[in-house]
Coordinates of C-alpha atoms and ligand atoms in Angstrom, one line a residue:
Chain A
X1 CA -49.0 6.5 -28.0
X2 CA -49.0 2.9 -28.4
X3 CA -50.2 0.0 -26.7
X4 CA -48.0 -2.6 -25.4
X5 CA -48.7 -5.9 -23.2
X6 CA -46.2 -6.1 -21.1
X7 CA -45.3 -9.6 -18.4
X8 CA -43.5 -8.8 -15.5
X9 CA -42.8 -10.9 -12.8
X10 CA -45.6 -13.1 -13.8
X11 CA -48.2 -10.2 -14.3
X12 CA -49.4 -8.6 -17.5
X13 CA -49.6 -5.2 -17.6
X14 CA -51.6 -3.3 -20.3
X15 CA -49.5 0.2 -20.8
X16 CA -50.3 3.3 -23.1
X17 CA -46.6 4.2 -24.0
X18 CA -45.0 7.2 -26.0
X19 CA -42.5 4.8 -28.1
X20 CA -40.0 6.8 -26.8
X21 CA -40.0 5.3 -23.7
X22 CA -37.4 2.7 -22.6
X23 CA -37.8 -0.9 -21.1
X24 CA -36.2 0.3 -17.8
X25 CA -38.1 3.7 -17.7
X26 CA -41.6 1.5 -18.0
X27 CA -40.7 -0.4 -15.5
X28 CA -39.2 2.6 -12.9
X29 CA -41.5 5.3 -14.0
X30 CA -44.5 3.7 -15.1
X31 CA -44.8 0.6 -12.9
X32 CA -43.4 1.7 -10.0
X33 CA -40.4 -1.5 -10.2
X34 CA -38.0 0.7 -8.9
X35 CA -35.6 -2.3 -7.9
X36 CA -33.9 -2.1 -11.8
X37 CA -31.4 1.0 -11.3
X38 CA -30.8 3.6 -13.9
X39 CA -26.7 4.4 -14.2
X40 CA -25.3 5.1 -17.4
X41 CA -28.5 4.8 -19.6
X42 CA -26.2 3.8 -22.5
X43 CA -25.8 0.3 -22.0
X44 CA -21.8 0.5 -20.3
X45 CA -22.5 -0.3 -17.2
X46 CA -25.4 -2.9 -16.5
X47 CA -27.7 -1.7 -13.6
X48 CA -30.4 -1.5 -15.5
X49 CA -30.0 -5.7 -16.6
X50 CA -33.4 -7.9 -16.2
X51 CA -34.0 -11.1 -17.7
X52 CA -36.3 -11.4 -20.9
X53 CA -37.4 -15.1 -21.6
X54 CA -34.4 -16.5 -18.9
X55 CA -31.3 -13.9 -20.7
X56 CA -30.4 -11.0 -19.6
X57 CA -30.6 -7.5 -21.4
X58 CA -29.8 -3.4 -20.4
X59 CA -33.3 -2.4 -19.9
X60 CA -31.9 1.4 -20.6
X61 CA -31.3 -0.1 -24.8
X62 CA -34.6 -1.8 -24.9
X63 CA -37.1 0.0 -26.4
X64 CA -40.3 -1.2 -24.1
X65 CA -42.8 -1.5 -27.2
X66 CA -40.1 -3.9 -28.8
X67 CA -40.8 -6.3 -25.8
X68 CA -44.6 -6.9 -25.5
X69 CA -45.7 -10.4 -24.7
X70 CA -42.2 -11.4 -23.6
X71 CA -41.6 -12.9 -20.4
X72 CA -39.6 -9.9 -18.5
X73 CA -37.8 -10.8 -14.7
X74 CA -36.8 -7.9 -12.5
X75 CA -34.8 -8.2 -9.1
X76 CA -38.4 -8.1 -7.5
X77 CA -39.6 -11.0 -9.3
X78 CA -35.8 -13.2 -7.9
X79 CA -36.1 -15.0 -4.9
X80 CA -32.6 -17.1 -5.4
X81 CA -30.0 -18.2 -3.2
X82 CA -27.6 -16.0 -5.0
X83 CA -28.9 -13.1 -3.1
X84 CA -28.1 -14.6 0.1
X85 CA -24.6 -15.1 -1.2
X86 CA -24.4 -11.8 -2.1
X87 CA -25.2 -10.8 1.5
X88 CA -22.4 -13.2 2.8
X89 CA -19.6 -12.7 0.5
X90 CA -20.3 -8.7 1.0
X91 CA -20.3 -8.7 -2.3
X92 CA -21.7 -5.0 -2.0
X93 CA -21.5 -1.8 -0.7
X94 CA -23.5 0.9 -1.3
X95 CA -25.7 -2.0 -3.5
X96 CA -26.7 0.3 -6.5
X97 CA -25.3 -2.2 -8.7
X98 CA -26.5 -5.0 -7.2
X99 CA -30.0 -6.0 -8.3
X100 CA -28.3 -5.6 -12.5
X101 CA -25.7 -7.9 -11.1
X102 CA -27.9 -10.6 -9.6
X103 CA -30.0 -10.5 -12.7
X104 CA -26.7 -10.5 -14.7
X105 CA -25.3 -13.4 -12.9
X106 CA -28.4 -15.5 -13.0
X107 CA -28.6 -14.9 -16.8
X108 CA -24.8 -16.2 -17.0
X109 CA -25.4 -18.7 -14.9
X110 CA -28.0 -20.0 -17.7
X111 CA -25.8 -19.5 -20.3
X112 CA -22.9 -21.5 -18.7
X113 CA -25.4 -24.1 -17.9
X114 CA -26.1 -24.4 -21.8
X115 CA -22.6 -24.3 -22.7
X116 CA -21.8 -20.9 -24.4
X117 CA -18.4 -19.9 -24.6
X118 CA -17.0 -16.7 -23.4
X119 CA -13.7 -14.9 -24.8
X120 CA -11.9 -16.3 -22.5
X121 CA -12.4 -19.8 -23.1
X122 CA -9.8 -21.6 -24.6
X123 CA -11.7 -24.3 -26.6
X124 CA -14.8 -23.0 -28.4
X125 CA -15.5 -26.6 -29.9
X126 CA -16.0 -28.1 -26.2
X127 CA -19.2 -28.3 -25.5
X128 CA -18.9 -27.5 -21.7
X129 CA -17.2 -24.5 -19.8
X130 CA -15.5 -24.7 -16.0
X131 CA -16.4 -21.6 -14.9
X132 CA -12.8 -20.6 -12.9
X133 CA -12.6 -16.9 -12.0
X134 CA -11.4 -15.9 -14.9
X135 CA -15.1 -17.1 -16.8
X136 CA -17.1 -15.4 -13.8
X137 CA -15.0 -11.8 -14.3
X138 CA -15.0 -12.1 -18.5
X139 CA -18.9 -13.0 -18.4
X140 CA -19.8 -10.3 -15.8
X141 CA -17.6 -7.3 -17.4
X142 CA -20.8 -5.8 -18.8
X143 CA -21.5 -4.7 -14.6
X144 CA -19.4 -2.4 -13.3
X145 CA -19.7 -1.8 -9.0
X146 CA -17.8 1.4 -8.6
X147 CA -17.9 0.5 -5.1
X148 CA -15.2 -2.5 -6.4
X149 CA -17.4 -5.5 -4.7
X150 CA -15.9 -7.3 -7.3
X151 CA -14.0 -10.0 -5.2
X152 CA -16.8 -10.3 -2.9
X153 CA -19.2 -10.4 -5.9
X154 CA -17.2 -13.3 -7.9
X155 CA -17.0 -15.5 -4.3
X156 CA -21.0 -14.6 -4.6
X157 CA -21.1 -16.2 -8.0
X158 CA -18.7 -18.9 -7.5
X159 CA -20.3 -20.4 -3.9
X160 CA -23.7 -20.3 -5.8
X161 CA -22.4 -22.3 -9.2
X162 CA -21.2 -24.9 -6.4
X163 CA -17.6 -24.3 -7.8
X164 CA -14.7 -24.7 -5.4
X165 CA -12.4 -22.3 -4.9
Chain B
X1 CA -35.2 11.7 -28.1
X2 CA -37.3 13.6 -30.5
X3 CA -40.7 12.0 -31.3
X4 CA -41.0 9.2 -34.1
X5 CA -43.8 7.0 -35.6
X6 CA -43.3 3.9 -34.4
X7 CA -44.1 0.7 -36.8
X8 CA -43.5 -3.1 -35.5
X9 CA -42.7 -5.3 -38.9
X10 CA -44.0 -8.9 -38.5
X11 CA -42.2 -10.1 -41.8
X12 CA -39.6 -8.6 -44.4
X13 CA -41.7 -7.4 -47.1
X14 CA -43.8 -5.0 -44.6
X15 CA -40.2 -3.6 -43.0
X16 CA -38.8 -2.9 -46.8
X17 CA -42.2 -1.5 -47.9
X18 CA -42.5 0.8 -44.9
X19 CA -38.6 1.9 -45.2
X20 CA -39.8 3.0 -48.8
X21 CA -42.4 5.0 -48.0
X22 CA -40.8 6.9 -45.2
X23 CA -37.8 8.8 -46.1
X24 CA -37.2 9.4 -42.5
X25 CA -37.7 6.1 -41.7
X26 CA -34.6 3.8 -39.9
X27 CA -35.0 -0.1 -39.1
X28 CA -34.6 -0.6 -35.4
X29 CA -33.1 -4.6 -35.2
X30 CA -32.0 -4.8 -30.7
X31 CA -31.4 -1.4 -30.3
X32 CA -28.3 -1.4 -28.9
X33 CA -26.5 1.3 -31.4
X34 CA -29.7 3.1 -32.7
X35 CA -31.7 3.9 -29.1
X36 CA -28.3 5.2 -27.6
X37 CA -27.9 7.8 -30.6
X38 CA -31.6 8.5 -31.3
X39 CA -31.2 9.7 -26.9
X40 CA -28.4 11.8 -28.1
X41 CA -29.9 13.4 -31.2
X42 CA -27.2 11.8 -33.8
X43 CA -30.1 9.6 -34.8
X44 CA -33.3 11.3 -36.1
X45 CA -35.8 9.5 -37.3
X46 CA -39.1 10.0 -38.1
X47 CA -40.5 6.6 -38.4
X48 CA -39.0 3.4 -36.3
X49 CA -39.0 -0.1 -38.5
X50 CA -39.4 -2.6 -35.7
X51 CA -37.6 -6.0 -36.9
X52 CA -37.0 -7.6 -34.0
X53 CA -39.4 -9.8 -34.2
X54 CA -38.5 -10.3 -37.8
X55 CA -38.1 -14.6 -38.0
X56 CA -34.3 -14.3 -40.1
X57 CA -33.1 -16.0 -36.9
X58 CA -32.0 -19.1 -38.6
X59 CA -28.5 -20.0 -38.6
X60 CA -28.4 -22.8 -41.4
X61 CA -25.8 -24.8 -43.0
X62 CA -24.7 -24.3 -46.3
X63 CA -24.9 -27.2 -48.8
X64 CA -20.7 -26.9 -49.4
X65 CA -20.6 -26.6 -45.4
X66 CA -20.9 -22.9 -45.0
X67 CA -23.6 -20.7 -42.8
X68 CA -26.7 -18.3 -44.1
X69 CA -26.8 -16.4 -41.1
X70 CA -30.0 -14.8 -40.8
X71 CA -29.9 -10.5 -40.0
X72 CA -31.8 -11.0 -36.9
X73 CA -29.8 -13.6 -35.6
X74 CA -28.4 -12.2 -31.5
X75 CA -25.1 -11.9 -31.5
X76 CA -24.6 -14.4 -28.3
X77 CA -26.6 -17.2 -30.4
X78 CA -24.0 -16.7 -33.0
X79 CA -21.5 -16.9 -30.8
X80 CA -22.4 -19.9 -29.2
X81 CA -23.6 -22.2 -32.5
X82 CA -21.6 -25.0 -32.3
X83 CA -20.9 -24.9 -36.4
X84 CA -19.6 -21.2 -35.9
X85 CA -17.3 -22.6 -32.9
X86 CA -15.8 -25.6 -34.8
X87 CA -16.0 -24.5 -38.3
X88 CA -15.4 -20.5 -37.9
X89 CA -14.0 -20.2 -34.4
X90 CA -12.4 -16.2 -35.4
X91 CA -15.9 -15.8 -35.8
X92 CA -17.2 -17.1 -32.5
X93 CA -14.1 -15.2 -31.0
X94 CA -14.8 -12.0 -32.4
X95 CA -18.4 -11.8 -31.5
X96 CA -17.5 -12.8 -27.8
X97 CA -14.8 -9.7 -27.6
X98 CA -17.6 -7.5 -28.4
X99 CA -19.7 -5.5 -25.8
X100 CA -20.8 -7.6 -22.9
X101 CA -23.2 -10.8 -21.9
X102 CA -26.5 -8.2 -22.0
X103 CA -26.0 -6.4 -25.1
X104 CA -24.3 -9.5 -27.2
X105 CA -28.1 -10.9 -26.3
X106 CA -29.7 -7.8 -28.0
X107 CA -27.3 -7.1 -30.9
X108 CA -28.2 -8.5 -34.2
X109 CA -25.8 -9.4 -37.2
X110 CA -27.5 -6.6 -39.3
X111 CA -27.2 -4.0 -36.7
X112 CA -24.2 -4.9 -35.5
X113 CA -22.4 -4.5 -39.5
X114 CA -24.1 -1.1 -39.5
X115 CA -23.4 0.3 -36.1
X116 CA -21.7 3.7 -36.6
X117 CA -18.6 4.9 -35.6
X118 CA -17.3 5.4 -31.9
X119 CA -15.4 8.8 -33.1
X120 CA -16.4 10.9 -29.7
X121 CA -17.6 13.5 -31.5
X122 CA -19.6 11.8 -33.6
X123 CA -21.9 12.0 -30.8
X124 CA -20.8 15.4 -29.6
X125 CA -23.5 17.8 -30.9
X126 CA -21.2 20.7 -30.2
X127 CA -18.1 19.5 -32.0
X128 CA -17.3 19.7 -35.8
X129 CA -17.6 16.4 -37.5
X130 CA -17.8 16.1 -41.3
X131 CA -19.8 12.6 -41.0
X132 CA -22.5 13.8 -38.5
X133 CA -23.0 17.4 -40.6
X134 CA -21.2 17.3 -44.0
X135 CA -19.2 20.3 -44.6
X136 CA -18.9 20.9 -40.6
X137 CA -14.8 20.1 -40.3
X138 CA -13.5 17.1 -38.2
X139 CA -12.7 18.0 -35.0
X140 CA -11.3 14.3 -34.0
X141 CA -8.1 15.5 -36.2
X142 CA -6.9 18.1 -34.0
X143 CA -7.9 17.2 -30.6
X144 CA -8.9 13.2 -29.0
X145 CA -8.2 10.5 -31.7
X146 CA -6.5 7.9 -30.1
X147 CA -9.5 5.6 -30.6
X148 CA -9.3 7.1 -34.3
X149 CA -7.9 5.0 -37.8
X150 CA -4.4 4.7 -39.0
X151 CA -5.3 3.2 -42.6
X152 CA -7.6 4.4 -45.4
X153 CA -8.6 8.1 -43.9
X154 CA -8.8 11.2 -45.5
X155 CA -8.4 14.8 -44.5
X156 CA -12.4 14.9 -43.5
X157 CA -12.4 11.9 -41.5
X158 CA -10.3 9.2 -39.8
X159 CA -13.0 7.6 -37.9
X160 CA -13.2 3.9 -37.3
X161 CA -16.0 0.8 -37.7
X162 CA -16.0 -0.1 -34.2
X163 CA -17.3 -4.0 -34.9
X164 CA -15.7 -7.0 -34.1
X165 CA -17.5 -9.1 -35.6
X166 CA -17.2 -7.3 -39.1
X167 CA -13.6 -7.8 -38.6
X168 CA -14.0 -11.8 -38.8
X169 CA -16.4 -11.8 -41.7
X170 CA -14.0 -9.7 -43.6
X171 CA -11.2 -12.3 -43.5
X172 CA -13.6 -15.1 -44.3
X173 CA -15.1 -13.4 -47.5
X174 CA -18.6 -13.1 -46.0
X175 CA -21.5 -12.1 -48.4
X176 CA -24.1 -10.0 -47.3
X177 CA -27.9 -10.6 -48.7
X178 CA -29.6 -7.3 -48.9
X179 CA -33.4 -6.6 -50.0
X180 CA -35.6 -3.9 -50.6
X181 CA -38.9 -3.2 -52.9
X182 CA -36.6 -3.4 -55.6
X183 CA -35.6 -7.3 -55.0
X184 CA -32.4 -8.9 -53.5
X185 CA -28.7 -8.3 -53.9
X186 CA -25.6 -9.9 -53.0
X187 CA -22.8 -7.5 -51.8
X188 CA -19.4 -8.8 -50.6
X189 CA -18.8 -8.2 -47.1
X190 CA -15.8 -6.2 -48.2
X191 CA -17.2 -3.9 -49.9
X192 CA -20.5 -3.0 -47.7
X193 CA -18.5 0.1 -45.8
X194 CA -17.1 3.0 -48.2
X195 CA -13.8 4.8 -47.0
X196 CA -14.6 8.6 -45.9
X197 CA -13.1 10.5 -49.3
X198 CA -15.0 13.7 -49.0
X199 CA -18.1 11.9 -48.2
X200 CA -17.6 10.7 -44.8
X201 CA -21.5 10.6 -43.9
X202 CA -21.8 8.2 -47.0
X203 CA -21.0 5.1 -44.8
X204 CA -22.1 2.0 -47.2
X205 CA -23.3 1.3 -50.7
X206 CA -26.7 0.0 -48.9
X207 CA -29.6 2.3 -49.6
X208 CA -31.6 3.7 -47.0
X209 CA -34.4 1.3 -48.1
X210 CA -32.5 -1.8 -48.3
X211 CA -33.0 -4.3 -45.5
X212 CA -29.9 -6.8 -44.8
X213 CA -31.7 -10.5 -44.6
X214 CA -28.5 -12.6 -44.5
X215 CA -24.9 -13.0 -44.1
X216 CA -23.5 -16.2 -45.8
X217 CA -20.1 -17.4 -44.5
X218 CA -18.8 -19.4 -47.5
X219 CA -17.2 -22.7 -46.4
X220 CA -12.9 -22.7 -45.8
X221 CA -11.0 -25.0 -45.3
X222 CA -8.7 -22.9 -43.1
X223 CA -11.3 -21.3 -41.4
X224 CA -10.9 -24.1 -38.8
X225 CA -7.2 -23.0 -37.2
X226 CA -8.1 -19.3 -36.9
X227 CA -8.4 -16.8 -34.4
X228 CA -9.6 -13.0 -33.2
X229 CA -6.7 -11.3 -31.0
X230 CA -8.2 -7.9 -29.7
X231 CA -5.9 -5.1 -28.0
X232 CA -7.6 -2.7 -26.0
X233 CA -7.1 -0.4 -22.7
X234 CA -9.3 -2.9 -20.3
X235 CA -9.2 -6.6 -20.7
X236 CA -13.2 -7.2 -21.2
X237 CA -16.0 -4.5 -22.9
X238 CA -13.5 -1.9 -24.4
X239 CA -13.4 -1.6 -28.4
X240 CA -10.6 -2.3 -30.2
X241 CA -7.2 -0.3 -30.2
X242 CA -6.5 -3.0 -33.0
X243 CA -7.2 -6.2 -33.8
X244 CA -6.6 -9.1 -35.7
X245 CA -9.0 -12.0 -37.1
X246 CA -6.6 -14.7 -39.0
X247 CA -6.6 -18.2 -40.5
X248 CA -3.3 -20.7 -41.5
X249 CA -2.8 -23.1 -42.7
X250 CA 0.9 -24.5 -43.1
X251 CA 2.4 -27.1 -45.3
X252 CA 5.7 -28.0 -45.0
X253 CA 6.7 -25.1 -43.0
X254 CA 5.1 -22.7 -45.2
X255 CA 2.1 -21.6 -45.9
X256 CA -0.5 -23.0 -47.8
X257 CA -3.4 -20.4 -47.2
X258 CA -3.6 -18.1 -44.9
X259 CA -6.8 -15.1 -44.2
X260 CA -5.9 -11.6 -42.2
X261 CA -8.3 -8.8 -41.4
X262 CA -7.4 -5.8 -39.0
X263 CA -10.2 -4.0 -36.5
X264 CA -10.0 -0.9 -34.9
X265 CA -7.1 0.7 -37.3
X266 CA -10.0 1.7 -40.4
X267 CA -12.9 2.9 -41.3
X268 CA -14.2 -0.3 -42.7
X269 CA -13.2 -3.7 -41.9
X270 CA -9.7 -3.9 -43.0
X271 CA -8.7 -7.1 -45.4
X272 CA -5.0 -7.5 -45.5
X273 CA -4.6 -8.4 -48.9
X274 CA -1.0 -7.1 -48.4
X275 CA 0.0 -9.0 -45.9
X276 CA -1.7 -12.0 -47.3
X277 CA 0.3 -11.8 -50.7
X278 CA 3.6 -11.6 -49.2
X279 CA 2.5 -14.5 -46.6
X280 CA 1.0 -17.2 -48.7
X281 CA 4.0 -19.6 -50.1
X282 CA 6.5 -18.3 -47.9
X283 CA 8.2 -20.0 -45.2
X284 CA 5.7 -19.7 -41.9
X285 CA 8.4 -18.2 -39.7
X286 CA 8.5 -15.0 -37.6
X287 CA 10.7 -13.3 -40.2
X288 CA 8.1 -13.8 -43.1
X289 CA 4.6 -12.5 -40.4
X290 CA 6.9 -9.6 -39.7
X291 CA 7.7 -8.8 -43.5
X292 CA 3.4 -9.4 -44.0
X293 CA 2.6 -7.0 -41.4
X294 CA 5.0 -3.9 -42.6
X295 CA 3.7 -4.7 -46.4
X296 CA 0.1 -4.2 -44.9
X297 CA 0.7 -1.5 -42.7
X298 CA 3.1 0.4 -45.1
X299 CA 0.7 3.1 -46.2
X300 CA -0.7 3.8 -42.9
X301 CA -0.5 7.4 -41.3
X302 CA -1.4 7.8 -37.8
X303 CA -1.5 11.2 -36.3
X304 CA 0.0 12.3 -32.7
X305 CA -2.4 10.8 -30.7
X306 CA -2.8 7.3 -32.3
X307 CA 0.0 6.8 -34.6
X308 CA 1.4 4.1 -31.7
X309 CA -1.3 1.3 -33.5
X310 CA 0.8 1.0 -36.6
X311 CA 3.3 -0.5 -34.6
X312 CA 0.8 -2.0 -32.5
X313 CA -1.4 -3.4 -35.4
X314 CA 2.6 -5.2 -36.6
X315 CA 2.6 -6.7 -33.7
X316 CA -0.4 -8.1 -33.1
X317 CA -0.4 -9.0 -36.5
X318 CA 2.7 -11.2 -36.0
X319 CA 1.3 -12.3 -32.3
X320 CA -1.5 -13.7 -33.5
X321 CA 0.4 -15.6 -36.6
X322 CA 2.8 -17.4 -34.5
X323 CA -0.4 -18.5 -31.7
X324 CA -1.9 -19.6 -34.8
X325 CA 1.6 -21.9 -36.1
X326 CA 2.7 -22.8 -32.2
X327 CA -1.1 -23.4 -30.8
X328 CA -3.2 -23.8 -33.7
X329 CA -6.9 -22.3 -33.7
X330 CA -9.3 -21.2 -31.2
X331 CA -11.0 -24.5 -31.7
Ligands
FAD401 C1 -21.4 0.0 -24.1 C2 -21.3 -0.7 -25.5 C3 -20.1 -1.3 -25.8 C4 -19.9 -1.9 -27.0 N1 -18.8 -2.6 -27.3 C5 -18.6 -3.2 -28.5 C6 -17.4 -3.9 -28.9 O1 -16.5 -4.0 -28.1 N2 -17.3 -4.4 -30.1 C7 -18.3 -4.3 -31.0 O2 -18.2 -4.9 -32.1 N3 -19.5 -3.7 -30.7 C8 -19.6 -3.1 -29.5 N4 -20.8 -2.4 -29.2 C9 -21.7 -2.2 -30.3 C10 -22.7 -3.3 -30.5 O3 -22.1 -4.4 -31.0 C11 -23.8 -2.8 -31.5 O4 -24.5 -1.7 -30.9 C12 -24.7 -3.8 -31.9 O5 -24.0 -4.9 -32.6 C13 -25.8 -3.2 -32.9 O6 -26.7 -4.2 -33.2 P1 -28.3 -3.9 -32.9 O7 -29.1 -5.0 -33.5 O8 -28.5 -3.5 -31.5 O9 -28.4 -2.6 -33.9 P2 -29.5 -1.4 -33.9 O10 -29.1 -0.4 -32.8 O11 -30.8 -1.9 -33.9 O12 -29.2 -0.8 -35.3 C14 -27.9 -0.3 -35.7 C15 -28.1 0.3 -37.1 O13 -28.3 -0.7 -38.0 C16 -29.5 -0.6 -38.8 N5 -30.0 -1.9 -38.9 C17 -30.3 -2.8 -38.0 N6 -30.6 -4.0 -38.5 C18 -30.6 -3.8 -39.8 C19 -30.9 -4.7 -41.0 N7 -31.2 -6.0 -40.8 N8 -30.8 -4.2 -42.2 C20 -30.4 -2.9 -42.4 N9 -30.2 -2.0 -41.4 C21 -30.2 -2.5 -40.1 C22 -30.3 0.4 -37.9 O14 -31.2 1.1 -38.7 C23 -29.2 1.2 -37.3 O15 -28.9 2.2 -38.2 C24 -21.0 -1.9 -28.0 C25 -22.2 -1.2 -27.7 C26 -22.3 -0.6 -26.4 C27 -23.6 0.1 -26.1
SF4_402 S1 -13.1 11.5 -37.4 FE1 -15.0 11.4 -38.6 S2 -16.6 10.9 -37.1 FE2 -14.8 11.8 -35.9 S3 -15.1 14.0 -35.8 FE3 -13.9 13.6 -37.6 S4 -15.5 13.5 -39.2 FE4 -16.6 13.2 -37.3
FES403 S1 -28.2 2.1 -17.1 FE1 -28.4 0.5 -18.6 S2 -26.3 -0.1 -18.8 FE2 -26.1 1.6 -17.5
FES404 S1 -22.1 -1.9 -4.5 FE1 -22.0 0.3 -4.9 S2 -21.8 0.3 -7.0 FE2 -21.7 -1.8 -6.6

């Protein structure tokens, strides 16, 4: 066993963990944050994304000993009006995907904000990105909805970014 | 997953001291390749290196105006450097074709250049496969292989290296730093992965106690007008069918220098040396990027299921040629 500090949401939690155990398993299993969903648990298909430090991760990946002392964001620690957006867009259904791909969006969000390019964009020298459709649907292709929200998702994403349609 | 000792390394010299002493020991950088195989029992080690809080995160100019990239680097923060944008933009492209958003933030440079193969049964404990259990057969050969290579294979194996990124450093004649208790080499990028021979399992002429601390990216004048083109069945978070990292530079309608490397078609990131010879001097017209690409391409063997990517590797080799003389670079 080994002991790992871990900050959720704002609260440290002192866990006893069999290294074995993932971030997203720590967090279902052993803190009861059962808001980060568990789909592939290979990394394809992004249910299990939270926010370390403001970026977004798969939590299924993560080791939760490798992330002691970091500053870790689940869907129960966003209060954003992204998820309202959600809710009017419908951009879901059944909504198993949706708490990876509000954590997801905000972390893209962030890294639009600071000017990273995606494969999609044209100009990797600029230093700023427009984040048309295209962007939103490149940067969010690592959270799959197989209840195909997507359309109601990207209108989430785009009303939110304050990008006109 | 089957139990391991678990050890977090603050700096390099306790990860290459602890590799040492454990035989069964593996370095564990984001996680991204080694967790997923360790939870399907390709992966067994006994002891987990913990690097990622190693500081090789630096990302620092050359003094001729190329990068030391640091092992620990995240693949996103690569992506995004603004010298790796203007200065290497097939690098910046490659990285962002790879994976998605979450897992580009985990994925380091170190891991990402040893990440093993996407061969599916590689990962299938039931199936025969000569580079998971030497000696076992290949079972890719007569059954699903259209993920599999069309260049540099042998009878035991025709898996590929599934990295983009490896793909970009190939064509601009990256050096990898590697160290272990012994002290520090230098290995070209180039020559890091093996081809399969009869020894398919033997994937790189790393030992299993050497620690990759750095990639250096020297500086390149063409470097500037290049791109990554990647073909692959969905248009975001597949791998490769093929791809294509180039740089050209033209002169009075031909070309003056000129950089090709092919993804998705090997087992190692594939330099087109070929294609390159018959390219550099000659007019930069379609006729001479078709002529490159069937000179590079003209000892591949596909089998049923995947022999469509020589043609397809042609193309895009030409494709992404004439973006490169009608559009320039990614830049
Ligand atoms: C769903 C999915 C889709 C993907 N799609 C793509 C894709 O399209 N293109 C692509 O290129 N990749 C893709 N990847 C692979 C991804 O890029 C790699 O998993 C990642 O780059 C590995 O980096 P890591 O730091 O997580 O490696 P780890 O998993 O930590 O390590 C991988 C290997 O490298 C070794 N290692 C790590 N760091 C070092 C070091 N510094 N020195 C020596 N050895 C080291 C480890 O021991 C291990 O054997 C995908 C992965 C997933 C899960
Ligand atoms: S191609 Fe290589 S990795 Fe795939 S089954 Fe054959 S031996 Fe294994
Ligand atoms: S559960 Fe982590 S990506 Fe699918
Ligand atoms: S809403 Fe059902 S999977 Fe996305």
């Amino acid at each position: 066993m080994v002991e790992v500090q871990l900050r959720v949401n704002g609260t440290a939690h002192r866990l006893e963990l069999d290294p074995r155990v993932s971030l997203l398993d720590a967090l279902r299993e052993h803190l009861g944050l059962t808001g980060t969903k568990k789909g592939c648990n290979q990394g394809a298909c992004g249910a299990c994304t939270v926010l370390v430090d403001g970026e977004r991760i798969t939590a299924c990946l993560a080791l939760a000993v490798q992330y002691g002392g970091r500053e870790i964001t689940t869907i129960e620690g966003v209060a954003h009006p992204l998820q309202q957006a959600f809710v009017r867009t419908d951009g879901f259904q059944c909504g198993y995907c949706t708490s990876g791909q509000i954590c997801s969006a905000l972390g893209m969000l962030a890294e639009v904000e600071a000017g990273a390019p995606s494969a999609v964009t044209e100009h990797l020298a600029e230093p700023a990105v427009a984040l048309t459709d295209a962007e939103i649907r490149e940067r969010m292709s690592g959270n799959l909805c197989r209840c195909g929200a997507y359309n109601g998702i990207t209108d989430a994403i785009r009303e939110t970014a304050g990008v006109p349609s | 997953m089957r139990p391991f000792a678990y050890v977090s390394a603050p700096d390099v010299d306790t990860a290459v001291r602890a590799i040492a002493e454990q035989p069964g020991a593996k370095l564990l950088g984001g996680g991204t390749n080694l967790v997923d195989l360790m939870r399907q029992d390709v992966e067994r080690p006994t002891t987990v290196v913990d690097i990622s809080s190693v500081p090789l995160t630096g990302v620092d100019e050359l003094p001729d105006g190329g990068l030391r990239i640091g092992a620990l680097v995240r693949n996103s923060h690569l992506a995004a450097h603004p010298l790796v944008r203007t200065r290497f933009p097939v690098l910046a492209q490659a990285l962002l074709s790879g994976a998605s958003g979450q897992l580009r933030n985990m994925a380091t440079v170190g891991g990402n250049l040893l990440q093993r193969t996407r061969c599916l049964y590689f990962v299938d404990g039931a199936a025969a496969c000569n580079k998971r259990e030497p000696g076992s057969g290949c079972d890719a050969i007569g059954g699903f292989h259209r993920g599999n290579a069309v260049l540099g294979t042998s009878e035991h194996c025709v898996a590929t290296h599934p990295s983009d990124m490896a793909v970009a450093l190939a064509a601009l004649d990256a050096v990898v730093e590697a160290q272990s208790v012994r002290g520090t080499r230098r290995i070209p990028l180039v020559e890091l992965h093996r081809l399969p021979g009869d020894t398919p399992h033997l994937e790189t002429v790393l030992d299993a106690d050497e620690l990759i601390t750095a990639v250096e990216v020297p500086a390149s004048a063409v470097a500037a007008t290049s791109r990554y083109r990647k073909v692959r069945d969905r248009a975001s978070f597949a791998f490769a069918l093929v791809s294509v990292a180039a740089a050209l530079d033209v002169e009075d309608g031909a070309v003056s220098a000129v950089r090709v490397a092919l993804g998705g078609v090997a087992p190692k990131p594939w330099r087109a040396y070929e294609a390159e010879r018959v390219l550099t001097g000659a007019p930069a017209t379609e006729e001479s990027f078709r002529a490159a690409a069937e000179a590079e391409l003209a000892d591949a063997s596909g089998l049923p299921g995947n022999d469509f990517k020589i043609e397809l590797a042609r193309r895009t080799i030409v494709a992404t040629l004439r973006q490169l003389r009608v559009e320039g670079g990614a830049a």
